[in-house]
Amino acid sequence: MRKTALVTGINGQDGAYLAKLLLEKDYRVFGLVRRSTRPSFHNLEYLGVASAVDYIEGDLTDEVSIFQAIRLARPDEIYNLAAQSFVGSSWDQPILTAEINAMGVVKLLNAIKELTPHARFYQASTSEMFGNSNRAGLQTENTPFHPRSPYAIAKLFAYWIVNNYKESYGMFCANGILFNHESPIRGKEFVTRKITDGVARIKLGLQDTIRLGNLESKRDWGFAGDYVEAMWMMMQHATPDNYIVSTGETHTIRDFLDLAFRRAEIKNWKDHVAIDPRFKRPAELFTLQGSCSKAARKLKWKPRVKFEELVEMMVDADIERVTQEIKNTANKR
Ligand code: NDP
Ligand code: GDP
């Protein structure tokens, strides 16, 4: 029989890639979307799946709407991808971040327990929960957590409440501890997309400088399209569990800049990058590098897109998009 999934955060980067994957697998896909004066379905449109999703209006801070969404969708699987997802903003909006990323998850779990207790639940957990634990080696599922931002602290609460509902009520609850993952539809506030968008605009003469914060941070960057497959695989396993999803490689922001400017054939990126203290964080995470050996062993998952390919994919897509925007503006004149 055809399966039904409810995806929160469907308009985001991962929501769009996951919706595409689930539709390819013949799921009926419901997506929870927040009311907005200007709703944006760009990511789903970019992947060509916007019209194939059934949308339900709702907000993770509003329990009534969550109950309604679950009652309407009667899902077999629920993927909770909705979040205030930007670490940087979490210092400015710590309460909202906790309301969505922590309390929102309790509301969701509680509604599932009441209405569809046999539904399977996926929680978008994050490598940010590790903080600077184990800086010298690979982080694993057993590395101690030491969250360093209001974002990570709220996500850690969610991680534990998900485990607790599994242990207390026997619900199928899985945490995917995902390391940074990017794509051409990554939000432009994140460093990778900020760089590739900036590189495209510099290449096409619209901008001269990209203003950045700490260039020494190291991240384990993978491709969002690969990572949503791991989410789905966790939900098909016989037993619920928590898994790291990562590439096992780590690179600095400088490495990313090197590759991105090289791809656009712009020499000397240092001439186009300015350090701006506004983009430095009150508490930094220096190195993230995860071992996905458990996911490889138990789920047979592995990342396909390599770091260099990812950077090139994002630069090429942004150059194409900015070129199109310039043409569209010229045609309007
Ligand atoms: P995005 O920022 O692209 O998407 C977040 C989505 O959440 C958006 O659709 C947003 O809706 C929605 N949302 C925000 N607040 C609410 C709310 N109160 N009620 C309902 N929906 C809401 O994030 P990603 O796709 O990159 O990430 C998906 C999830 O994975 C997030 O939970 C993130 O924290 C987590 N994660 C991401 C990683 C990454 O590297 N991408 C790494 C590890 C974890 P709207 O469009 O209305 O703003
Ligand atoms: P995060 O790992 O979820 O916080 O993802 P980001 O892409 O937001 O940040 C990754 C790293 O890039 C962090 O260590 C940031 O401090 C660093 N960074 C340096 N300059 C910038 C910038 O201008 N914007 C962002 N978002 N991050 C920056």
mmCIF file of C-alpha atoms and ligand atoms in Angstrom:
data_model
loop_
_atom_site.group_PDB
_atom_site.id
_atom_site.type_symbol
_atom_site.label_atom_id
_atom_site.label_comp_id
_atom_site.label_asym_id
_atom_site.label_seq_id
_atom_site.Cartn_x
_atom_site.Cartn_y
_atom_site.Cartn_z
ATOM 1 C CA MET A 1 0.000 0.000 0.000
ATOM 2 C CA ARG A 2 1.130 3.572 -0.695
ATOM 3 C CA LYS A 3 2.859 5.124 2.328
ATOM 4 C CA THR A 4 2.143 8.586 3.656
ATOM 5 C CA ALA A 5 4.751 10.957 5.077
ATOM 6 C CA LEU A 6 4.400 14.261 6.870
ATOM 7 C CA VAL A 7 7.446 16.510 6.483
ATOM 8 C CA THR A 8 7.827 19.617 8.630
ATOM 9 C CA GLY A 9 10.184 22.257 7.231
ATOM 10 C CA ILE A 10 9.295 21.114 3.713
ATOM 11 C CA ASN A 11 10.154 24.537 2.251
ATOM 12 C CA GLY A 12 13.703 24.333 3.526
ATOM 13 C CA GLN A 13 16.742 22.802 1.869
ATOM 14 C CA ASP A 14 16.355 19.299 3.315
ATOM 15 C CA GLY A 15 12.559 19.370 3.103
ATOM 16 C CA ALA A 16 12.762 19.870 -0.657
ATOM 17 C CA TYR A 17 15.335 17.102 -1.219
ATOM 18 C CA LEU A 18 13.445 14.725 1.056
ATOM 19 C CA ALA A 19 10.107 15.471 -0.630
ATOM 20 C CA LYS A 20 11.691 14.639 -4.000
ATOM 21 C CA LEU A 21 13.095 11.362 -2.672
ATOM 22 C CA LEU A 22 9.812 10.310 -1.048
ATOM 23 C CA LEU A 23 7.799 11.169 -4.158
ATOM 24 C CA GLU A 24 10.195 9.097 -6.257
ATOM 25 C CA LYS A 25 9.451 6.255 -3.848
ATOM 26 C CA ASP A 26 5.720 6.795 -4.453
ATOM 27 C CA TYR A 27 4.878 8.210 -1.024
ATOM 28 C CA ARG A 28 2.003 10.603 -0.584
ATOM 29 C CA VAL A 29 3.809 13.617 0.867
ATOM 30 C CA PHE A 30 2.207 16.154 3.175
ATOM 31 C CA GLY A 31 4.245 19.240 4.010
ATOM 32 C CA LEU A 32 3.731 21.507 6.999
ATOM 33 C CA VAL A 33 4.143 25.165 6.029
ATOM 34 C CA ARG A 34 3.974 28.299 8.134
ATOM 35 C CA ARG A 35 1.543 31.013 7.193
ATOM 36 C CA SER A 36 3.431 33.822 5.579
ATOM 37 C CA THR A 37 2.573 37.045 3.789
ATOM 38 C CA ARG A 38 4.903 35.885 1.034
ATOM 39 C CA PRO A 39 5.057 32.093 1.023
ATOM 40 C CA SER A 40 8.166 30.701 -0.662
ATOM 41 C CA PHE A 41 8.198 27.387 -2.477
ATOM 42 C CA HIS A 42 11.437 28.163 -4.373
ATOM 43 C CA ASN A 43 13.338 25.126 -3.140
ATOM 44 C CA LEU A 44 10.566 22.698 -4.042
ATOM 45 C CA GLU A 45 10.165 24.459 -7.400
ATOM 46 C CA TYR A 46 13.913 24.231 -8.028
ATOM 47 C CA LEU A 47 13.669 20.448 -7.626
ATOM 48 C CA GLY A 48 10.453 20.289 -9.679
ATOM 49 C CA VAL A 49 8.218 18.860 -6.944
ATOM 50 C CA ALA A 50 6.244 21.852 -5.622
ATOM 51 C CA SER A 51 2.934 20.773 -7.171
ATOM 52 C CA ALA A 52 3.214 17.135 -6.043
ATOM 53 C CA VAL A 53 3.096 17.928 -2.311
ATOM 54 C CA ASP A 54 -0.081 18.336 -0.220
ATOM 55 C CA TYR A 55 0.414 21.364 1.993
ATOM 56 C CA ILE A 56 -0.978 21.793 5.490
ATOM 57 C CA GLU A 57 -0.710 25.129 7.241
ATOM 58 C CA GLY A 58 0.840 24.892 10.686
ATOM 59 C CA ASP A 59 3.570 26.059 12.999
ATOM 60 C CA LEU A 60 5.691 24.085 15.458
ATOM 61 C CA THR A 61 4.955 26.669 18.131
ATOM 62 C CA ASP A 62 1.192 26.093 17.785
ATOM 63 C CA GLU A 63 0.079 22.787 19.256
ATOM 64 C CA VAL A 64 -3.430 23.042 17.823
ATOM 65 C CA SER A 65 -2.061 23.220 14.292
ATOM 66 C CA ILE A 66 0.224 20.234 14.928
ATOM 67 C CA PHE A 67 -2.689 18.094 16.091
ATOM 68 C CA GLN A 68 -4.666 19.177 13.043
ATOM 69 C CA ALA A 69 -1.811 18.329 10.688
ATOM 70 C CA ILE A 70 -1.402 14.825 12.078
ATOM 71 C CA ARG A 71 -5.135 14.224 12.128
ATOM 72 C CA LEU A 72 -5.341 15.307 8.485
ATOM 73 C CA ALA A 73 -2.292 13.470 7.136
ATOM 74 C CA ARG A 74 -2.521 10.264 9.266
ATOM 75 C CA PRO A 75 1.135 9.684 8.362
ATOM 76 C CA ASP A 76 3.094 6.430 8.496
ATOM 77 C CA GLU A 77 6.301 8.447 8.804
ATOM 78 C CA ILE A 78 6.949 11.926 10.196
ATOM 79 C CA TYR A 79 10.153 13.779 9.419
ATOM 80 C CA ASN A 80 10.707 16.769 11.686
ATOM 81 C CA LEU A 81 12.995 19.067 9.708
ATOM 82 C CA ALA A 82 11.451 22.372 10.805
ATOM 83 C CA ALA A 83 13.693 24.559 12.923
ATOM 84 C CA GLN A 84 15.178 27.947 13.486
ATOM 85 C CA SER A 85 18.175 26.423 11.750
ATOM 86 C CA PHE A 86 20.787 29.188 11.812
ATOM 87 C CA VAL A 87 23.273 29.006 14.694
ATOM 88 C CA GLY A 88 24.217 32.694 14.285
ATOM 89 C CA SER A 89 20.633 33.914 14.855
ATOM 90 C CA SER A 90 20.175 31.744 17.910
ATOM 91 C CA TRP A 91 22.106 34.208 20.109
ATOM 92 C CA ASP A 92 19.769 37.013 18.963
ATOM 93 C CA GLN A 93 16.603 34.928 19.286
ATOM 94 C CA PRO A 94 17.324 32.299 21.938
ATOM 95 C CA ILE A 95 13.764 32.057 23.208
ATOM 96 C CA LEU A 96 12.210 31.617 19.775
ATOM 97 C CA THR A 97 14.926 29.089 18.941
ATOM 98 C CA ALA A 98 14.016 27.073 22.039
ATOM 99 C CA GLU A 99 10.276 27.376 21.370
ATOM 100 C CA ILE A 100 10.679 25.915 17.887
ATOM 101 C CA ASN A 101 13.668 23.587 18.166
ATOM 102 C CA ALA A 102 12.985 22.186 21.640
ATOM 103 C CA MET A 103 9.374 22.719 22.719
ATOM 104 C CA GLY A 104 8.062 22.244 19.184
ATOM 105 C CA VAL A 105 9.434 18.712 19.218
ATOM 106 C CA VAL A 106 7.632 17.842 22.467
ATOM 107 C CA LYS A 107 4.389 19.142 20.972
ATOM 108 C CA LEU A 108 4.912 17.027 17.879
ATOM 109 C CA LEU A 109 5.812 13.876 19.804
ATOM 110 C CA ASN A 110 2.851 14.306 22.083
ATOM 111 C CA ALA A 111 0.428 14.693 19.197
ATOM 112 C CA ILE A 112 1.882 11.565 17.559
ATOM 113 C CA LYS A 113 1.551 9.627 20.825
ATOM 114 C CA GLU A 114 -2.120 10.597 21.050
ATOM 115 C CA LEU A 115 -3.140 10.253 17.400
ATOM 116 C CA THR A 116 -0.781 7.916 15.501
ATOM 117 C CA PRO A 117 1.411 6.122 18.075
ATOM 118 C CA HIS A 118 2.620 3.602 15.513
ATOM 119 C CA ALA A 119 3.912 6.246 13.122
ATOM 120 C CA ARG A 120 7.697 6.425 12.764
ATOM 121 C CA PHE A 121 9.393 9.673 13.780
ATOM 122 C CA TYR A 122 12.626 11.202 12.478
ATOM 123 C CA GLN A 123 14.278 14.101 14.303
ATOM 124 C CA ALA A 124 16.777 16.416 12.596
ATOM 125 C CA SER A 125 19.523 16.381 15.204
ATOM 126 C CA THR A 126 22.857 18.005 14.587
ATOM 127 C CA SER A 127 26.634 17.743 14.979
ATOM 128 C CA GLU A 128 26.412 21.160 16.690
ATOM 129 C CA MET A 129 25.440 19.205 19.832
ATOM 130 C CA PHE A 130 29.065 18.006 20.111
ATOM 131 C CA GLY A 131 30.511 21.500 20.432
ATOM 132 C CA ASN A 132 34.271 21.224 20.712
ATOM 133 C CA SER A 133 34.249 17.661 22.085
ATOM 134 C CA ASN A 134 36.896 15.437 20.582
ATOM 135 C CA ARG A 135 38.537 18.126 18.467
ATOM 136 C CA ALA A 136 41.462 15.905 17.650
ATOM 137 C CA GLY A 137 39.553 12.938 16.242
ATOM 138 C CA LEU A 138 36.338 11.881 14.555
ATOM 139 C CA GLN A 139 33.109 12.453 16.479
ATOM 140 C CA THR A 140 31.040 9.273 16.912
ATOM 141 C CA GLU A 141 27.630 8.454 18.402
ATOM 142 C CA ASN A 142 29.476 8.033 21.746
ATOM 143 C CA THR A 143 31.286 11.395 21.795
ATOM 144 C CA PRO A 144 30.111 13.514 24.769
ATOM 145 C CA PHE A 145 27.852 16.442 23.941
ATOM 146 C CA HIS A 146 28.844 19.990 24.878
ATOM 147 C CA PRO A 147 26.560 22.371 22.970
ATOM 148 C CA ARG A 148 27.994 25.876 22.408
ATOM 149 C CA SER A 149 25.017 27.912 21.142
ATOM 150 C CA PRO A 150 21.339 28.390 22.032
ATOM 151 C CA TYR A 151 20.622 26.517 18.778
ATOM 152 C CA ALA A 152 22.644 23.484 19.819
ATOM 153 C CA ILE A 153 21.244 23.507 23.359
ATOM 154 C CA ALA A 154 17.656 23.483 22.076
ATOM 155 C CA LYS A 155 18.544 20.681 19.632
ATOM 156 C CA LEU A 156 20.106 18.669 22.443
ATOM 157 C CA PHE A 157 16.888 18.917 24.459
ATOM 158 C CA ALA A 158 15.031 17.655 21.380
ATOM 159 C CA TYR A 159 17.508 14.795 20.957
ATOM 160 C CA TRP A 160 16.878 13.603 24.506
ATOM 161 C CA ILE A 161 13.105 14.020 24.482
ATOM 162 C CA VAL A 162 13.006 11.947 21.279
ATOM 163 C CA ASN A 163 15.019 9.206 23.007
ATOM 164 C CA ASN A 164 12.750 9.526 26.016
ATOM 165 C CA TYR A 165 9.520 9.030 24.021
ATOM 166 C CA LYS A 166 11.097 5.976 22.452
ATOM 167 C CA GLU A 167 12.046 4.529 25.843
ATOM 168 C CA SER A 168 8.892 5.617 27.713
ATOM 169 C CA TYR A 169 6.216 4.766 25.168
ATOM 170 C CA GLY A 170 7.879 2.314 22.789
ATOM 171 C CA MET A 171 7.479 4.710 19.870
ATOM 172 C CA PHE A 172 9.675 4.400 16.753
ATOM 173 C CA CYS A 173 11.865 7.487 17.142
ATOM 174 C CA ALA A 174 15.194 8.023 15.361
ATOM 175 C CA ASN A 175 17.701 10.872 15.668
ATOM 176 C CA GLY A 176 19.836 11.615 12.625
ATOM 177 C CA ILE A 177 22.917 13.462 13.893
ATOM 178 C CA LEU A 178 23.719 15.214 10.654
ATOM 179 C CA PHE A 179 26.917 17.124 10.006
ATOM 180 C CA ASN A 180 26.760 20.233 7.797
ATOM 181 C CA HIS A 181 25.220 19.527 4.421
ATOM 182 C CA GLU A 182 24.869 21.927 1.575
ATOM 183 C CA SER A 183 23.485 22.260 -1.946
ATOM 184 C CA PRO A 184 22.549 24.931 -4.501
ATOM 185 C CA ILE A 185 19.453 25.644 -2.353
ATOM 186 C CA ARG A 186 21.276 26.035 0.971
ATOM 187 C CA GLY A 187 20.187 29.220 2.779
ATOM 188 C CA LYS A 188 22.358 32.201 1.824
ATOM 189 C CA GLU A 189 23.093 33.010 5.473
ATOM 190 C CA PHE A 190 25.230 29.854 5.775
ATOM 191 C CA VAL A 191 28.896 30.290 4.958
ATOM 192 C CA THR A 192 29.080 27.940 1.956
ATOM 193 C CA ARG A 193 26.206 29.469 0.046
ATOM 194 C CA LYS A 194 27.207 32.981 1.105
ATOM 195 C CA ILE A 195 30.552 32.273 -0.555
ATOM 196 C CA THR A 196 29.221 30.659 -3.746
ATOM 197 C CA ASP A 197 26.595 33.379 -4.196
ATOM 198 C CA GLY A 198 29.290 36.009 -3.585
ATOM 199 C CA VAL A 199 31.700 34.344 -6.020
ATOM 200 C CA ALA A 200 29.008 34.317 -8.727
ATOM 201 C CA ARG A 201 28.217 37.986 -8.150
ATOM 202 C CA ILE A 202 31.915 38.915 -8.226
ATOM 203 C CA LYS A 203 32.393 36.906 -11.423
ATOM 204 C CA LEU A 204 29.484 38.716 -13.066
ATOM 205 C CA GLY A 205 30.537 42.168 -11.884
ATOM 206 C CA LEU A 206 27.756 42.785 -9.347
ATOM 207 C CA GLN A 207 29.890 42.735 -6.210
ATOM 208 C CA ASP A 208 33.541 43.090 -5.269
ATOM 209 C CA THR A 209 33.887 41.717 -1.746
ATOM 210 C CA ILE A 210 32.515 38.940 0.475
ATOM 211 C CA ARG A 211 32.501 39.853 4.169
ATOM 212 C CA LEU A 212 33.145 36.864 6.434
ATOM 213 C CA GLY A 213 33.960 36.014 10.051
ATOM 214 C CA ASN A 214 36.258 33.238 11.241
ATOM 215 C CA LEU A 215 38.023 31.555 8.293
ATOM 216 C CA GLU A 216 39.807 28.945 10.423
ATOM 217 C CA SER A 217 36.717 26.875 11.376
ATOM 218 C CA LYS A 218 36.672 23.372 9.982
ATOM 219 C CA ARG A 219 33.503 21.638 8.883
ATOM 220 C CA ASP A 220 32.574 18.201 7.597
ATOM 221 C CA TRP A 221 30.508 19.292 4.587
ATOM 222 C CA GLY A 222 28.372 16.842 2.614
ATOM 223 C CA PHE A 223 25.638 17.065 -0.025
ATOM 224 C CA ALA A 224 22.009 17.416 1.168
ATOM 225 C CA GLY A 225 20.749 15.060 -1.564
ATOM 226 C CA ASP A 226 22.863 12.235 -0.116
ATOM 227 C CA TYR A 227 21.894 13.009 3.474
ATOM 228 C CA VAL A 228 18.106 12.784 3.011
ATOM 229 C CA GLU A 229 18.629 9.197 1.809
ATOM 230 C CA ALA A 230 20.156 8.399 5.193
ATOM 231 C CA MET A 231 17.082 9.884 6.909
ATOM 232 C CA TRP A 232 14.793 7.611 4.917
ATOM 233 C CA MET A 233 16.993 4.558 5.536
ATOM 234 C CA MET A 234 16.860 5.130 9.319
ATOM 235 C CA MET A 235 13.083 5.056 9.096
ATOM 236 C CA GLN A 236 13.035 1.733 7.192
ATOM 237 C CA HIS A 237 15.261 -0.117 9.674
ATOM 238 C CA ALA A 238 13.670 -2.796 11.879
ATOM 239 C CA THR A 239 14.569 -0.891 15.067
ATOM 240 C CA PRO A 240 14.803 2.824 15.814
ATOM 241 C CA ASP A 241 18.272 4.162 16.553
ATOM 242 C CA ASN A 242 20.488 7.269 16.397
ATOM 243 C CA TYR A 243 23.037 7.690 13.618
ATOM 244 C CA ILE A 244 25.748 10.123 12.599
ATOM 245 C CA VAL A 245 25.556 11.190 8.953
ATOM 246 C CA SER A 246 28.786 12.759 7.726
ATOM 247 C CA THR A 247 31.575 12.395 5.166
ATOM 248 C CA GLY A 248 34.490 11.818 7.574
ATOM 249 C CA GLU A 249 36.465 14.650 5.938
ATOM 250 C CA THR A 250 36.981 18.130 7.296
ATOM 251 C CA HIS A 251 37.981 21.371 5.567
ATOM 252 C CA THR A 252 38.502 24.994 6.560
ATOM 253 C CA ILE A 253 36.548 27.943 5.210
ATOM 254 C CA ARG A 254 39.807 28.870 3.451
ATOM 255 C CA ASP A 255 39.742 25.534 1.592
ATOM 256 C CA PHE A 256 36.191 26.284 0.503
ATOM 257 C CA LEU A 257 37.183 29.777 -0.672
ATOM 258 C CA ASP A 258 40.156 28.372 -2.600
ATOM 259 C CA LEU A 259 38.060 25.895 -4.524
ATOM 260 C CA ALA A 260 35.103 28.220 -5.110
ATOM 261 C CA PHE A 261 37.169 31.085 -6.546
ATOM 262 C CA ARG A 262 39.242 28.650 -8.603
ATOM 263 C CA ARG A 263 36.082 27.144 -10.117
ATOM 264 C CA ALA A 264 34.950 30.637 -11.158
ATOM 265 C CA GLU A 265 38.434 31.347 -12.570
ATOM 266 C CA ILE A 266 38.973 34.326 -10.268
ATOM 267 C CA LYS A 267 42.566 34.700 -9.073
ATOM 268 C CA ASN A 268 43.633 35.741 -5.544
ATOM 269 C CA TRP A 269 40.494 35.282 -3.462
ATOM 270 C CA LYS A 270 42.165 37.236 -0.659
ATOM 271 C CA ASP A 271 41.595 40.416 -2.722
ATOM 272 C CA HIS A 272 37.862 39.751 -2.535
ATOM 273 C CA VAL A 273 37.392 38.682 1.086
ATOM 274 C CA ALA A 274 37.140 41.073 4.032
ATOM 275 C CA ILE A 275 37.052 39.974 7.660
ATOM 276 C CA ASP A 276 34.082 41.488 9.428
ATOM 277 C CA PRO A 277 33.772 40.991 13.206
ATOM 278 C CA ARG A 278 29.973 41.071 12.873
ATOM 279 C CA PHE A 279 30.171 37.538 11.474
ATOM 280 C CA LYS A 280 32.253 36.165 14.332
ATOM 281 C CA ARG A 281 30.344 34.236 16.982
ATOM 282 C CA PRO A 282 30.267 34.623 20.765
ATOM 283 C CA ALA A 283 31.310 30.956 21.056
ATOM 284 C CA GLU A 284 32.849 29.125 18.112
ATOM 285 C CA LEU A 285 32.920 25.469 17.115
ATOM 286 C CA PHE A 286 36.387 24.892 15.769
ATOM 287 C CA THR A 287 36.332 21.485 14.125
ATOM 288 C CA LEU A 288 33.587 19.116 13.098
ATOM 289 C CA GLN A 289 34.467 15.774 11.572
ATOM 290 C CA GLY A 290 32.150 12.804 11.970
ATOM 291 C CA SER A 291 32.462 9.080 11.640
ATOM 292 C CA CYS A 292 29.491 7.616 9.769
ATOM 293 C CA SER A 293 30.687 4.046 10.223
ATOM 294 C CA LYS A 294 27.549 3.027 12.165
ATOM 295 C CA ALA A 295 25.295 4.275 9.339
ATOM 296 C CA ALA A 296 27.535 2.519 6.823
ATOM 297 C CA ARG A 297 27.408 -0.746 8.768
ATOM 298 C CA LYS A 298 23.749 -0.832 9.791
ATOM 299 C CA LEU A 299 22.040 1.128 7.024
ATOM 300 C CA LYS A 300 24.515 0.517 4.176
ATOM 301 C CA TRP A 301 24.568 4.296 3.664
ATOM 302 C CA LYS A 302 27.518 6.225 2.372
ATOM 303 C CA PRO A 303 27.971 9.726 0.970
ATOM 304 C CA ARG A 304 28.426 9.952 -2.796
ATOM 305 C CA VAL A 305 29.293 13.593 -3.524
ATOM 306 C CA LYS A 306 32.863 14.584 -2.601
ATOM 307 C CA PHE A 307 33.842 17.987 -1.191
ATOM 308 C CA GLU A 308 35.310 19.333 -4.437
ATOM 309 C CA GLU A 309 32.244 18.244 -6.442
ATOM 310 C CA LEU A 310 29.966 19.909 -3.904
ATOM 311 C CA VAL A 311 31.775 23.248 -4.137
ATOM 312 C CA GLU A 312 31.757 23.103 -7.947
ATOM 313 C CA MET A 313 28.058 22.188 -8.045
ATOM 314 C CA MET A 314 27.197 25.178 -5.861
ATOM 315 C CA VAL A 315 29.408 27.669 -7.720
ATOM 316 C CA ASP A 316 28.094 26.543 -11.125
ATOM 317 C CA ALA A 317 24.476 26.759 -9.973
ATOM 318 C CA ASP A 318 24.960 30.252 -8.542
ATOM 319 C CA ILE A 319 26.713 31.526 -11.667
ATOM 320 C CA GLU A 320 23.837 30.179 -13.753
ATOM 321 C CA ARG A 321 21.215 31.709 -11.442
ATOM 322 C CA VAL A 322 22.850 35.152 -11.256
ATOM 323 C CA THR A 323 23.347 35.160 -15.060
ATOM 324 C CA GLN A 324 19.623 34.462 -15.458
ATOM 325 C CA GLU A 325 18.723 37.207 -12.982
ATOM 326 C CA ILE A 326 20.819 39.715 -14.963
ATOM 327 C CA LYS A 327 19.059 38.668 -18.197
ATOM 328 C CA ASN A 328 15.629 38.960 -16.570
ATOM 329 C CA THR A 329 16.420 42.474 -15.293
ATOM 330 C CA ALA A 330 17.678 43.526 -18.751
ATOM 331 C CA ASN A 331 14.503 42.185 -20.414
ATOM 332 C CA LYS A 332 12.323 44.220 -18.052
ATOM 333 C CA ARG A 333 14.003 47.493 -19.071
HETATM 334 P P1 NDP B 1 16.262 25.340 6.455
HETATM 335 O O1 NDP B 1 16.538 26.561 7.247
HETATM 336 O O2 NDP B 1 16.538 25.347 4.999
HETATM 337 O O3 NDP B 1 14.718 24.942 6.651
HETATM 338 C C1 NDP B 1 14.059 25.083 7.876
HETATM 339 C C2 NDP B 1 12.572 24.907 7.656
HETATM 340 O O4 NDP B 1 11.912 24.979 8.928
HETATM 341 C C3 NDP B 1 11.925 25.967 6.765
HETATM 342 O O5 NDP B 1 11.021 25.339 5.884
HETATM 343 C C4 NDP B 1 11.165 26.827 7.761
HETATM 344 O O6 NDP B 1 10.007 27.409 7.235
HETATM 345 C C5 NDP B 1 10.738 25.769 8.777
HETATM 346 N N1 NDP B 1 10.359 26.354 10.052
HETATM 347 C C6 NDP B 1 11.071 27.221 10.817
HETATM 348 N N2 NDP B 1 10.378 27.540 11.918
HETATM 349 C C7 NDP B 1 9.200 26.869 11.852
HETATM 350 C C8 NDP B 1 8.059 26.791 12.689
HETATM 351 N N3 NDP B 1 7.962 27.503 13.833
HETATM 352 N N4 NDP B 1 7.031 26.009 12.327
HETATM 353 C C9 NDP B 1 7.082 25.310 11.170
HETATM 354 N N5 NDP B 1 8.128 25.358 10.319
HETATM 355 C C10 NDP B 1 9.176 26.119 10.670
HETATM 356 O O7 NDP B 1 17.044 24.136 7.158
HETATM 357 P P2 NDP B 1 17.688 22.811 6.511
HETATM 358 O O8 NDP B 1 16.758 22.262 5.517
HETATM 359 O O9 NDP B 1 19.093 23.092 6.150
HETATM 360 O O10 NDP B 1 17.760 21.861 7.784
HETATM 361 C C11 NDP B 1 16.698 20.950 8.094
HETATM 362 C C12 NDP B 1 16.798 20.545 9.550
HETATM 363 O O11 NDP B 1 18.039 19.890 9.786
HETATM 364 C C13 NDP B 1 16.747 21.694 10.551
HETATM 365 O O12 NDP B 1 16.050 21.237 11.693
HETATM 366 C C14 NDP B 1 18.198 21.954 10.880
HETATM 367 O O13 NDP B 1 18.335 22.544 12.151
HETATM 368 C C15 NDP B 1 18.748 20.540 10.832
HETATM 369 N N6 NDP B 1 20.142 20.396 10.508
HETATM 370 C C16 NDP B 1 20.636 20.947 9.359
HETATM 371 C C17 NDP B 1 21.944 20.801 9.008
HETATM 372 C C18 NDP B 1 22.483 21.365 7.727
HETATM 373 O O14 NDP B 1 23.711 21.385 7.580
HETATM 374 N N7 NDP B 1 21.636 21.784 6.791
HETATM 375 C C19 NDP B 1 22.883 20.046 9.873
HETATM 376 C C20 NDP B 1 22.235 19.408 11.001
HETATM 377 C C21 NDP B 1 20.921 19.594 11.300
HETATM 378 P P3 NDP B 1 10.010 28.858 6.532
HETATM 379 O O15 NDP B 1 10.323 28.562 5.086
HETATM 380 O O16 NDP B 1 8.645 29.344 6.782
HETATM 381 O O17 NDP B 1 11.070 29.679 7.208
HETATM 382 P P1 GDP B 2 27.096 26.070 11.212
HETATM 383 O O1 GDP B 2 28.223 25.118 11.298
HETATM 384 O O2 GDP B 2 25.758 25.426 11.289
HETATM 385 O O3 GDP B 2 27.194 27.207 12.154
HETATM 386 O O4 GDP B 2 27.132 26.617 9.698
HETATM 387 P P2 GDP B 2 27.561 28.041 9.097
HETATM 388 O O5 GDP B 2 27.690 27.823 7.637
HETATM 389 O O6 GDP B 2 26.620 29.113 9.538
HETATM 390 O O7 GDP B 2 28.993 28.332 9.750
HETATM 391 C C1 GDP B 2 30.074 27.464 9.544
HETATM 392 C C2 GDP B 2 31.343 28.122 10.082
HETATM 393 O O8 GDP B 2 31.663 29.230 9.236
HETATM 394 C C3 GDP B 2 31.223 28.679 11.500
HETATM 395 O O9 GDP B 2 32.392 28.338 12.201
HETATM 396 C C4 GDP B 2 31.168 30.180 11.299
HETATM 397 O O10 GDP B 2 31.735 30.929 12.380
HETATM 398 C C5 GDP B 2 32.055 30.311 10.057
HETATM 399 N N1 GDP B 2 31.856 31.572 9.327
HETATM 400 C C6 GDP B 2 32.839 32.457 8.990
HETATM 401 N N2 GDP B 2 32.296 33.511 8.364
HETATM 402 C C7 GDP B 2 30.963 33.301 8.309
HETATM 403 C C8 GDP B 2 29.876 34.062 7.773
HETATM 404 O O11 GDP B 2 30.032 35.140 7.240
HETATM 405 N N3 GDP B 2 28.639 33.495 7.876
HETATM 406 C C9 GDP B 2 28.430 32.284 8.464
HETATM 407 N N4 GDP B 2 27.196 31.762 8.505
HETATM 408 N N5 GDP B 2 29.432 31.560 9.007
HETATM 409 C C10 GDP B 2 30.687 32.061 8.926
#
